[in-house]
């Protein structure tokens, strides 16, 4: 079977998604703080991301 | 306990990129040649290009960037699909349930790690005249291998682990000087005491440098170069988990992952036709597992499978055997 977008159409790939948009958004914010050296803020944000999934 | 039977590193080669370049040249030639045939012809050649001399084959017109993005997406999708198949495979399941194996390794599970990177590579043949394999040599292959080493030593649950979500990230700030990789942020924080930390952590873990790569507890890692060539939609599904400088390199590289939760996969074992069949054959051969009852069509399918295997083997060896006989 041919897919034009495997990540939207392939049943195995769609059913095994381990992320949600909310989680990705929160994690990106946390990573940004982590990379810029805001360790306390990064830790706080990363702790919150644990509960997303 | 998780045991990795085999791990896989992939390095997307730039070969496909060269092919796209060739197609691009064909487009230029076709458009230049047929430009005088009128606006309708020119429009058609804009939509379709790269036609073979006999005109039988046409490639749909997509620009080079889109083709590269498509290949990159498919590479990532194939890794995720493999993870799903590992979970769904009845044959692997039968292995995991073998009494002898369970007695020796409780909770045996087959896991694979994937490292994705993009770049040039040299392709060459290795092996003997009986079996020839393709091998790829390049610093880019080494990079993919380094990524793969990281997720190879993983606990069973690897998705959205505590590391990725936060805790181990901060553990890593203590471990950074022990590792083969150091983050840019950490390099600013840890400028002294490297040897002390290394010896301390090695003593704590009793494992040495290699085991410290467990920190990225995800089965799939890709570099920023790879993430950059994904389609925007697919890239939005990935997340950056660190920025590291790999040992032997001075250039920091971003590490991305795509979160997969194979535990969500609903497996219908009755659907696994060929896999069930191979399990059936295997269990009869080993005579150590309860036999799997094959479906009614199993005999026919078994014949087809065997024939296909024989045909492939024969065709792959024929030229070499003929040459040897000559």
Short mmCIF file of C-alpha atoms in Angstrom, two decimals:
data_model
loop_
_atom_site.label_atom_id
_atom_site.label_comp_id
_atom_site.label_asym_id
_atom_site.label_seq_id
_atom_site.Cartn_x
_atom_site.Cartn_y
_atom_site.Cartn_z
CA UNK A 1 0.00 0.00 0.00
CA UNK A 2 1.26 3.43 -0.89
CA UNK A 3 0.99 6.33 1.48
CA UNK A 4 1.37 9.98 0.68
CA UNK A 5 2.06 10.76 4.32
CA UNK A 6 3.02 7.80 6.47
CA UNK A 7 2.76 9.73 9.70
CA UNK A 8 -0.90 10.48 9.04
CA UNK A 9 -2.00 7.36 7.19
CA UNK A 10 0.06 4.36 8.26
CA UNK A 11 -1.99 2.55 10.91
CA UNK A 12 1.00 1.35 12.91
CA UNK A 13 2.63 4.75 12.97
CA UNK A 14 -0.49 6.66 13.89
CA UNK A 15 -1.43 4.20 16.61
CA UNK A 16 1.99 4.29 18.24
CA UNK A 17 2.32 8.02 18.62
CA UNK A 18 4.00 8.74 21.90
CA UNK A 19 3.45 12.46 21.87
CA UNK A 20 0.74 15.04 22.00
CA UNK A 21 0.89 18.59 20.63
CA UNK A 22 0.61 19.93 24.16
CA UNK A 23 3.55 17.87 25.30
CA UNK A 24 5.73 18.93 22.38
CA UNK A 25 4.91 22.57 22.97
CA UNK A 26 5.72 22.34 26.66
CA UNK A 27 8.89 20.39 26.07
CA UNK A 28 10.15 22.88 23.50
CA UNK A 29 9.70 25.68 25.98
CA UNK A 30 11.56 23.67 28.57
CA UNK A 31 14.36 22.83 26.17
CA UNK A 32 14.74 26.44 25.22
CA UNK A 33 15.21 27.35 28.85
CA UNK A 34 17.62 24.44 29.26
CA UNK A 35 19.75 25.46 26.30
CA UNK A 36 19.93 29.08 27.33
CA UNK A 37 21.10 28.07 30.78
CA UNK A 38 17.98 28.91 32.76
CA UNK A 39 18.33 25.78 34.79
CA UNK A 40 15.73 26.45 37.43
CA UNK A 41 13.10 27.38 34.88
CA UNK A 42 14.04 24.44 32.69
CA UNK A 43 13.76 22.02 35.56
CA UNK A 44 10.37 23.36 36.51
CA UNK A 45 9.08 23.12 32.97
CA UNK A 46 10.56 19.69 32.40
CA UNK A 47 8.98 18.40 35.57
CA UNK A 48 5.63 19.53 34.23
CA UNK A 49 6.12 17.68 30.97
CA UNK A 50 6.32 14.40 32.84
CA UNK A 51 2.58 14.38 33.36
CA UNK A 52 1.64 14.94 29.74
CA UNK A 53 1.96 11.35 28.54
CA UNK B 1 15.37 -7.28 31.24
CA UNK B 2 15.89 -6.08 27.75
CA UNK B 3 18.34 -7.61 25.37
CA UNK B 4 19.20 -6.06 22.09
CA UNK B 5 19.71 -8.74 19.51
CA UNK B 6 20.57 -6.42 16.75
CA UNK B 7 20.77 -2.72 16.36
CA UNK B 8 20.55 -0.70 13.29
CA UNK B 9 22.28 2.40 12.18
CA UNK B 10 21.24 4.15 9.09
CA UNK B 11 22.93 6.88 7.26
CA UNK B 12 20.90 8.44 4.55
CA UNK B 13 23.23 8.74 1.67
CA UNK B 14 23.42 11.63 -0.66
CA UNK B 15 23.02 9.21 -3.53
CA UNK B 16 19.36 10.05 -3.86
CA UNK B 17 20.34 13.66 -3.93
CA UNK B 18 22.54 13.01 -6.95
CA UNK B 19 19.70 11.27 -8.67
CA UNK B 20 17.56 14.28 -8.09
CA UNK B 21 20.30 16.38 -9.59
CA UNK B 22 20.25 14.18 -12.66
CA UNK B 23 16.53 14.60 -12.95
CA UNK B 24 16.97 18.29 -12.59
CA UNK B 25 19.37 18.35 -15.50
CA UNK B 26 16.92 16.37 -17.56
CA UNK B 27 14.28 18.91 -16.78
CA UNK B 28 16.50 21.71 -17.93
CA UNK B 29 17.34 19.91 -21.12
CA UNK B 30 13.77 19.00 -21.89
CA UNK B 31 12.51 22.48 -21.22
CA UNK B 32 15.25 24.06 -23.28
CA UNK B 33 14.69 21.71 -26.18
CA UNK B 34 10.94 21.93 -26.26
CA UNK B 35 10.54 25.53 -25.35
CA UNK B 36 9.87 26.50 -28.96
CA UNK B 37 7.01 24.06 -29.35
CA UNK B 38 4.50 26.46 -27.91
CA UNK B 39 3.06 27.34 -24.52
CA UNK B 40 1.03 24.13 -24.15
CA UNK B 41 4.08 21.93 -24.60
CA UNK B 42 6.12 24.06 -22.26
CA UNK B 43 3.40 23.80 -19.62
CA UNK B 44 3.26 20.04 -19.95
CA UNK B 45 7.01 19.75 -19.62
CA UNK B 46 6.81 21.85 -16.52
CA UNK B 47 4.42 19.41 -14.97
CA UNK B 48 6.26 16.29 -16.11
CA UNK B 49 9.93 16.00 -16.68
CA UNK B 50 12.69 13.44 -16.81
CA UNK B 51 11.01 11.36 -19.50
CA UNK B 52 13.03 8.43 -20.81
CA UNK B 53 14.11 8.49 -24.48
CA UNK B 54 11.24 6.23 -25.48
CA UNK B 55 8.81 8.37 -23.55
CA UNK B 56 7.52 5.48 -21.44
CA UNK B 57 8.59 6.75 -18.07
CA UNK B 58 7.74 10.08 -16.59
CA UNK B 59 8.42 11.45 -13.19
CA UNK B 60 6.07 13.82 -11.60
CA UNK B 61 7.51 17.24 -11.28
CA UNK B 62 8.51 17.98 -7.75
CA UNK B 63 11.46 20.06 -6.92
CA UNK B 64 14.62 18.65 -5.46
CA UNK B 65 13.88 19.85 -1.99
CA UNK B 66 10.54 18.10 -1.86
CA UNK B 67 12.01 14.83 -3.05
CA UNK B 68 14.68 14.95 -0.38
CA UNK B 69 12.11 15.73 2.27
CA UNK B 70 9.97 12.84 1.09
CA UNK B 71 12.86 10.38 1.30
CA UNK B 72 13.79 11.66 4.74
CA UNK B 73 10.21 11.30 5.94
CA UNK B 74 10.03 7.78 4.63
CA UNK B 75 13.30 6.89 6.33
CA UNK B 76 11.97 8.06 9.67
CA UNK B 77 8.62 6.39 9.07
CA UNK B 78 10.33 3.11 8.26
CA UNK B 79 12.14 3.20 11.59
CA UNK B 80 8.86 3.68 13.41
CA UNK B 81 7.24 0.94 11.37
CA UNK B 82 10.07 -1.44 12.27
CA UNK B 83 9.48 -0.74 15.94
CA UNK B 84 5.83 -1.58 15.46
CA UNK B 85 6.66 -4.77 13.64
CA UNK B 86 8.98 -5.84 16.40
CA UNK B 87 6.04 -5.54 18.73
CA UNK B 88 3.65 -7.33 16.39
CA UNK B 89 5.91 -10.13 15.27
CA UNK B 90 4.52 -13.47 16.35
CA UNK B 91 7.85 -15.07 15.59
CA UNK B 92 9.70 -12.83 17.98
CA UNK B 93 6.94 -13.43 20.47
CA UNK B 94 7.47 -17.15 20.19
CA UNK B 95 11.19 -16.61 20.79
CA UNK B 96 10.46 -14.57 23.86
CA UNK B 97 8.25 -17.33 25.22
CA UNK B 98 10.70 -20.14 24.74
CA UNK B 99 11.08 -21.81 28.13
CA UNK B 100 14.83 -22.19 27.83
CA UNK B 101 15.24 -18.55 27.00
CA UNK B 102 12.85 -17.34 29.66
CA UNK B 103 14.64 -19.43 32.25
CA UNK B 104 17.93 -17.84 31.34
CA UNK B 105 16.76 -14.31 30.59
CA UNK B 106 13.48 -13.42 32.29
CA UNK B 107 11.30 -10.91 30.48
CA UNK B 108 13.31 -11.30 27.33
CA UNK B 109 12.44 -8.70 24.75
CA UNK B 110 13.92 -7.82 21.41
CA UNK B 111 14.74 -4.16 21.09
CA UNK B 112 16.35 -2.19 18.32
CA UNK B 113 17.93 1.22 18.34
CA UNK B 114 18.01 3.61 15.43
CA UNK B 115 20.35 6.43 14.57
CA UNK B 116 19.55 8.66 11.63
CA UNK B 117 21.98 11.02 10.01
CA UNK B 118 22.40 12.39 6.51
CA UNK B 119 25.55 12.94 4.51
CA UNK B 120 27.92 11.52 1.94
CA UNK B 121 29.33 8.02 2.08
CA UNK B 122 31.46 5.70 0.01
CA UNK B 123 29.77 2.46 -0.96
CA UNK B 124 31.82 -0.68 -1.43
CA UNK B 125 31.39 -4.43 -1.52
CA UNK B 126 32.70 -6.68 1.21
CA UNK B 127 32.38 -10.40 1.80
CA UNK B 128 33.21 -13.36 -0.41
CA UNK B 129 32.09 -14.64 -3.75
CA UNK B 130 29.36 -16.55 -1.96
CA UNK B 131 27.97 -13.58 -0.16
CA UNK B 132 28.56 -9.99 -1.08
CA UNK B 133 27.41 -7.22 1.18
CA UNK B 134 27.41 -3.49 0.67
CA UNK B 135 29.37 -1.46 3.15
CA UNK B 136 29.36 2.28 3.65
CA UNK B 137 32.32 4.24 4.87
CA UNK B 138 32.07 7.81 5.97
CA UNK B 139 32.28 10.03 9.02
CA UNK B 140 28.54 10.40 8.54
CA UNK B 141 28.07 6.67 8.96
CA UNK B 142 30.12 6.87 12.12
CA UNK B 143 27.84 9.62 13.36
CA UNK B 144 24.78 7.46 12.75
CA UNK B 145 26.50 4.60 14.54
CA UNK B 146 27.21 6.81 17.53
CA UNK B 147 23.58 7.76 17.70
CA UNK B 148 22.59 4.13 17.54
CA UNK B 149 24.94 3.14 20.34
CA UNK B 150 23.10 5.48 22.61
CA UNK B 151 19.65 3.93 22.41
CA UNK B 152 21.01 0.41 22.18
CA UNK B 153 21.27 -0.02 25.92
CA UNK B 154 17.75 0.78 26.87
CA UNK B 155 15.23 -0.29 29.42
CA UNK B 156 12.04 -1.74 27.95
CA UNK B 157 10.03 1.45 28.23
CA UNK B 158 11.90 4.01 26.26
CA UNK B 159 9.35 6.52 25.13
CA UNK B 160 8.99 9.78 26.97
CA UNK B 161 11.17 8.49 29.68
CA UNK B 162 12.15 10.47 32.68
CA UNK B 163 15.33 11.44 30.98
CA UNK B 164 13.55 12.97 28.05
CA UNK B 165 11.07 14.62 30.31
CA UNK B 166 13.56 16.09 32.63
CA UNK B 167 15.08 14.14 35.46
CA UNK B 168 18.00 12.56 33.72
CA UNK B 169 18.72 15.76 31.91
CA UNK B 170 19.77 17.12 35.21
CA UNK B 171 21.55 13.97 36.14
CA UNK B 172 23.40 14.44 32.90
CA UNK B 173 24.69 17.77 34.08
CA UNK B 174 26.65 15.77 36.61
CA UNK B 175 27.59 13.12 34.13
CA UNK B 176 28.55 15.31 31.24
CA UNK B 177 32.26 15.06 31.66
CA UNK B 178 32.04 11.34 31.89
CA UNK B 179 30.31 11.00 28.60
CA UNK B 180 31.46 10.92 25.08
CA UNK B 181 29.30 13.92 24.53
CA UNK B 182 29.06 17.23 26.29
CA UNK B 183 26.37 19.80 25.89
CA UNK B 184 27.14 23.36 25.06
CA UNK B 185 25.39 24.61 28.16
CA UNK B 186 27.23 22.17 30.34
CA UNK B 187 30.56 23.04 28.85
CA UNK B 188 30.08 26.51 30.22
CA UNK B 189 29.26 25.21 33.63
CA UNK B 190 31.86 22.50 33.98
CA UNK B 191 35.28 23.85 33.28
CA UNK B 192 37.19 22.20 36.06
CA UNK B 193 37.32 18.95 37.91
CA UNK B 194 36.78 16.81 34.85
CA UNK B 195 39.03 13.99 35.92
CA UNK B 196 37.59 13.96 39.40
CA UNK B 197 34.05 13.75 38.11
CA UNK B 198 34.98 11.07 35.63
CA UNK B 199 36.61 8.86 38.21
CA UNK B 200 33.83 9.55 40.67
CA UNK B 201 31.05 8.65 38.32
CA UNK B 202 32.91 5.65 36.94
CA UNK B 203 33.24 4.41 40.47
CA UNK B 204 29.58 5.08 41.15
CA UNK B 205 28.32 3.31 38.11
CA UNK B 206 31.05 0.73 37.79
CA UNK B 207 30.52 0.78 34.04
CA UNK B 208 32.84 3.26 32.46
CA UNK B 209 32.23 5.65 29.65
CA UNK B 210 30.17 3.49 27.32
CA UNK B 211 27.35 2.75 29.72
CA UNK B 212 26.85 6.46 30.32
CA UNK B 213 25.29 6.72 26.87
CA UNK B 214 22.12 5.34 28.42
CA UNK B 215 21.22 8.88 29.24
CA UNK B 216 19.26 9.38 26.04
CA UNK B 217 16.62 6.83 26.79
CA UNK B 218 14.93 6.81 23.45
CA UNK B 219 15.06 4.16 20.75
CA UNK B 220 15.40 6.67 17.97
CA UNK B 221 17.83 9.52 17.64
CA UNK B 222 18.51 11.75 14.69
CA UNK B 223 20.82 14.63 14.11
CA UNK B 224 19.83 18.16 13.36
CA UNK B 225 20.99 17.71 9.78
CA UNK B 226 18.49 14.91 9.42
CA UNK B 227 15.72 16.85 11.13
CA UNK B 228 16.37 19.80 8.85
CA UNK B 229 15.51 17.83 5.73
CA UNK B 230 12.22 16.49 7.05
CA UNK B 231 9.01 18.03 5.84
CA UNK B 232 7.81 20.80 8.15
CA UNK B 233 4.87 18.69 9.26
CA UNK B 234 7.02 15.74 10.23
CA UNK B 235 9.61 17.88 11.88
CA UNK B 236 6.90 19.38 14.03
CA UNK B 237 6.32 15.89 15.42
CA UNK B 238 9.92 15.61 16.54
CA UNK B 239 11.59 17.32 19.44
CA UNK B 240 15.12 18.35 20.20
CA UNK B 241 16.45 16.73 23.34
CA UNK B 242 19.99 18.01 23.44
CA UNK B 243 22.86 19.67 21.65
CA UNK B 244 26.08 17.77 21.91
CA UNK B 245 29.63 17.65 20.70
CA UNK B 246 30.49 14.13 19.73
CA UNK B 247 33.88 12.78 20.65
CA UNK B 248 36.30 13.39 17.82
CA UNK B 249 34.42 16.40 16.53
CA UNK B 250 34.43 20.06 17.41
CA UNK B 251 31.08 20.89 15.86
CA UNK B 252 28.10 20.66 18.21
CA UNK B 253 25.12 18.91 16.75
CA UNK B 254 21.50 18.92 17.81
CA UNK B 255 19.86 15.64 18.72
CA UNK B 256 16.21 15.02 17.93
CA UNK B 257 13.85 12.19 18.64
CA UNK B 258 10.43 11.02 17.59
CA UNK B 259 8.38 9.59 20.43
CA UNK B 260 6.98 6.14 19.85
CA UNK B 261 4.76 4.23 22.22
CA UNK B 262 4.54 0.69 20.95
CA UNK B 263 2.58 -0.36 23.99
CA UNK B 264 -0.41 1.38 22.45
CA UNK B 265 -0.32 -0.98 19.53
CA UNK B 266 -3.20 -3.43 19.44
CA UNK B 267 -1.88 -6.71 18.15
CA UNK B 268 -4.15 -9.22 16.50
CA UNK B 269 -2.06 -12.36 16.40
CA UNK B 270 -4.49 -14.16 14.15
CA UNK B 271 -3.67 -11.60 11.45
CA UNK B 272 0.02 -12.42 11.33
CA UNK B 273 -0.13 -14.94 8.55
CA UNK B 274 3.40 -15.54 7.39
CA UNK B 275 4.83 -14.72 10.75
CA UNK B 276 2.65 -17.33 12.40
CA UNK B 277 3.74 -19.76 9.77
CA UNK B 278 7.42 -19.21 10.38
CA UNK B 279 6.82 -19.56 14.08
CA UNK B 280 5.07 -22.82 13.40
CA UNK B 281 8.01 -24.13 11.39
CA UNK B 282 10.47 -22.93 13.94
CA UNK B 283 8.75 -24.50 16.89
CA UNK B 284 8.54 -27.81 15.12
CA UNK B 285 12.20 -27.65 14.31
CA UNK B 286 13.29 -26.86 17.79
CA UNK B 287 10.67 -29.09 19.32
CA UNK B 288 10.86 -27.09 22.49
CA UNK B 289 7.77 -24.89 22.31
CA UNK B 290 4.13 -25.79 22.10
CA UNK B 291 3.30 -25.94 18.38
CA UNK B 292 1.33 -23.09 16.90
CA UNK B 293 -1.70 -24.33 15.05
CA UNK B 294 -1.36 -23.13 11.47
CA UNK B 295 -4.40 -21.91 9.58
CA UNK B 296 -5.93 -24.00 6.83
CA UNK B 297 -4.04 -22.19 4.08
CA UNK B 298 -0.71 -22.64 5.79
CA UNK B 299 0.58 -25.43 3.57
CA UNK B 300 0.11 -23.41 0.42
CA UNK B 301 1.67 -20.35 1.90
CA UNK B 302 4.57 -22.35 3.23
CA UNK B 303 5.31 -23.65 -0.26
CA UNK B 304 5.21 -20.16 -1.68
CA UNK B 305 7.52 -18.86 1.00
CA UNK B 306 10.02 -21.63 0.52
CA UNK B 307 10.00 -21.23 -3.22
CA UNK B 308 10.60 -17.56 -2.96
CA UNK B 309 13.51 -18.07 -0.63
CA UNK B 310 15.09 -20.68 -2.85
CA UNK B 311 14.63 -18.55 -5.91
CA UNK B 312 16.25 -15.58 -4.29
CA UNK B 313 19.16 -17.63 -3.05
CA UNK B 314 19.71 -19.29 -6.39
CA UNK B 315 19.54 -16.09 -8.35
CA UNK B 316 21.94 -14.34 -6.05
CA UNK B 317 24.53 -17.08 -6.27
CA UNK B 318 24.24 -18.11 -9.88
CA UNK B 319 26.55 -15.51 -11.43
CA UNK B 320 29.24 -16.13 -8.88
CA UNK B 321 29.01 -19.88 -9.09
CA UNK B 322 29.11 -19.77 -12.88
CA UNK B 323 32.14 -17.59 -12.85
CA UNK B 324 33.89 -19.90 -10.46
CA UNK B 325 33.15 -22.92 -12.62
CA UNK B 326 34.51 -21.18 -15.67
#
